[in-house]
PDB file of C-alpha atoms in Angstrom:
ATOM      1  CA  LYS A   1      49.282  86.586 108.624  1.00  0.00           C
ATOM      2  CA  PRO A   2      49.138  85.736 112.479  1.00  0.00           C
ATOM      3  CA  ALA A   3      52.079  87.655 112.560  1.00  0.00           C
ATOM      4  CA  LYS A   4      50.381  91.383 111.271  1.00  0.00           C
ATOM      5  CA  ARG A   5      46.664  90.229 113.314  1.00  0.00           C
ATOM      6  CA  LEU A   6      49.732  90.094 116.521  1.00  0.00           C
ATOM      7  CA  PHE A   7      50.794  93.692 115.818  1.00  0.00           C
ATOM      8  CA  ASN A   8      47.565  94.875 115.202  1.00  0.00           C
ATOM      9  CA  SER A   9      46.365  94.276 118.621  1.00  0.00           C
ATOM     10  CA  LEU A  10      49.006  95.582 119.774  1.00  0.00           C
ATOM     11  CA  LEU A  11      48.162  98.183 117.958  1.00  0.00           C
ATOM     12  CA  ASN A  12      45.128  98.517 119.356  1.00  0.00           C
ATOM     13  CA  HIS A  13      46.341  98.297 122.831  1.00  0.00           C
ATOM     14  CA  SER A  14      48.782 101.052 122.823  1.00  0.00           C
ATOM     15  CA  LEU A  15      45.962 103.173 122.070  1.00  0.00           C
ATOM     16  CA  VAL A  16      43.653 102.260 124.036  1.00  0.00           C
ATOM     17  CA  SER A  17      46.302 102.204 127.136  1.00  0.00           C
ATOM     18  CA  SER A  18      47.534 106.321 125.839  1.00  0.00           C
ATOM     19  CA  GLY A  19      43.741 106.991 126.238  1.00  0.00           C
ATOM     20  CA  PHE A  20      43.561 105.775 129.561  1.00  0.00           C
ATOM     21  CA  LYS A  21      46.553 107.527 130.204  1.00  0.00           C
ATOM     22  CA  GLN A  22      45.431 110.081 128.523  1.00  0.00           C
ATOM     23  CA  GLN A  23      41.878 109.862 130.514  1.00  0.00           C
ATOM     24  CA  CYS A  24      43.808 109.781 133.909  1.00  0.00           C
ATOM     25  CA  ASN A  25      46.296 112.687 133.806  1.00  0.00           C
ATOM     26  CA  THR A  26      43.162 115.168 132.973  1.00  0.00           C
ATOM     27  CA  LEU A  27      41.434 113.513 136.304  1.00  0.00           C
ATOM     28  CA  ILE A  28      44.620 114.153 138.432  1.00  0.00           C
ATOM     29  CA  SER A  29      44.620 117.688 136.560  1.00  0.00           C
ATOM     30  CA  MET A  30      41.401 118.179 137.880  1.00  0.00           C
ATOM     31  CA  GLN A  31      41.116 116.771 141.152  1.00  0.00           C
ATOM     32  CA  PHE A  32      44.730 118.553 141.706  1.00  0.00           C
ATOM     33  CA  GLN A  33      43.296 122.316 140.503  1.00  0.00           C
ATOM     34  CA  GLN A  34      39.963 121.364 142.593  1.00  0.00           C
ATOM     35  CA  HIS A  35      42.118 121.135 146.044  1.00  0.00           C
ATOM     36  CA  LEU A  36      44.468 124.371 145.174  1.00  0.00           C
ATOM     37  CA  GLN A  37      41.081 126.031 144.654  1.00  0.00           C
ATOM     38  CA  LEU A  38      39.799 124.859 148.054  1.00  0.00           C
ATOM     39  CA  ASN A  39      42.966 125.599 149.982  1.00  0.00           C
ATOM     40  CA  LEU A  40      42.730 128.826 148.567  1.00  0.00           C
ATOM     41  CA  LEU A  41      39.089 129.634 149.642  1.00  0.00           C
ATOM     42  CA  ASP A  42      40.368 128.392 153.173  1.00  0.00           C
ATOM     43  CA  MET A  43      43.150 131.223 153.597  1.00  0.00           C
TER      44      MET A  43
END
């Protein structure tokens, strides 16, 4: 029973971290796109 609880908590943690990574990637790509647009406007 404790092993199953540990497994579930690990599973939840990995789900959270993958969601967090996805959010970070989205933020980074958005910032990168804004940066590109600003550079194009400067040209």
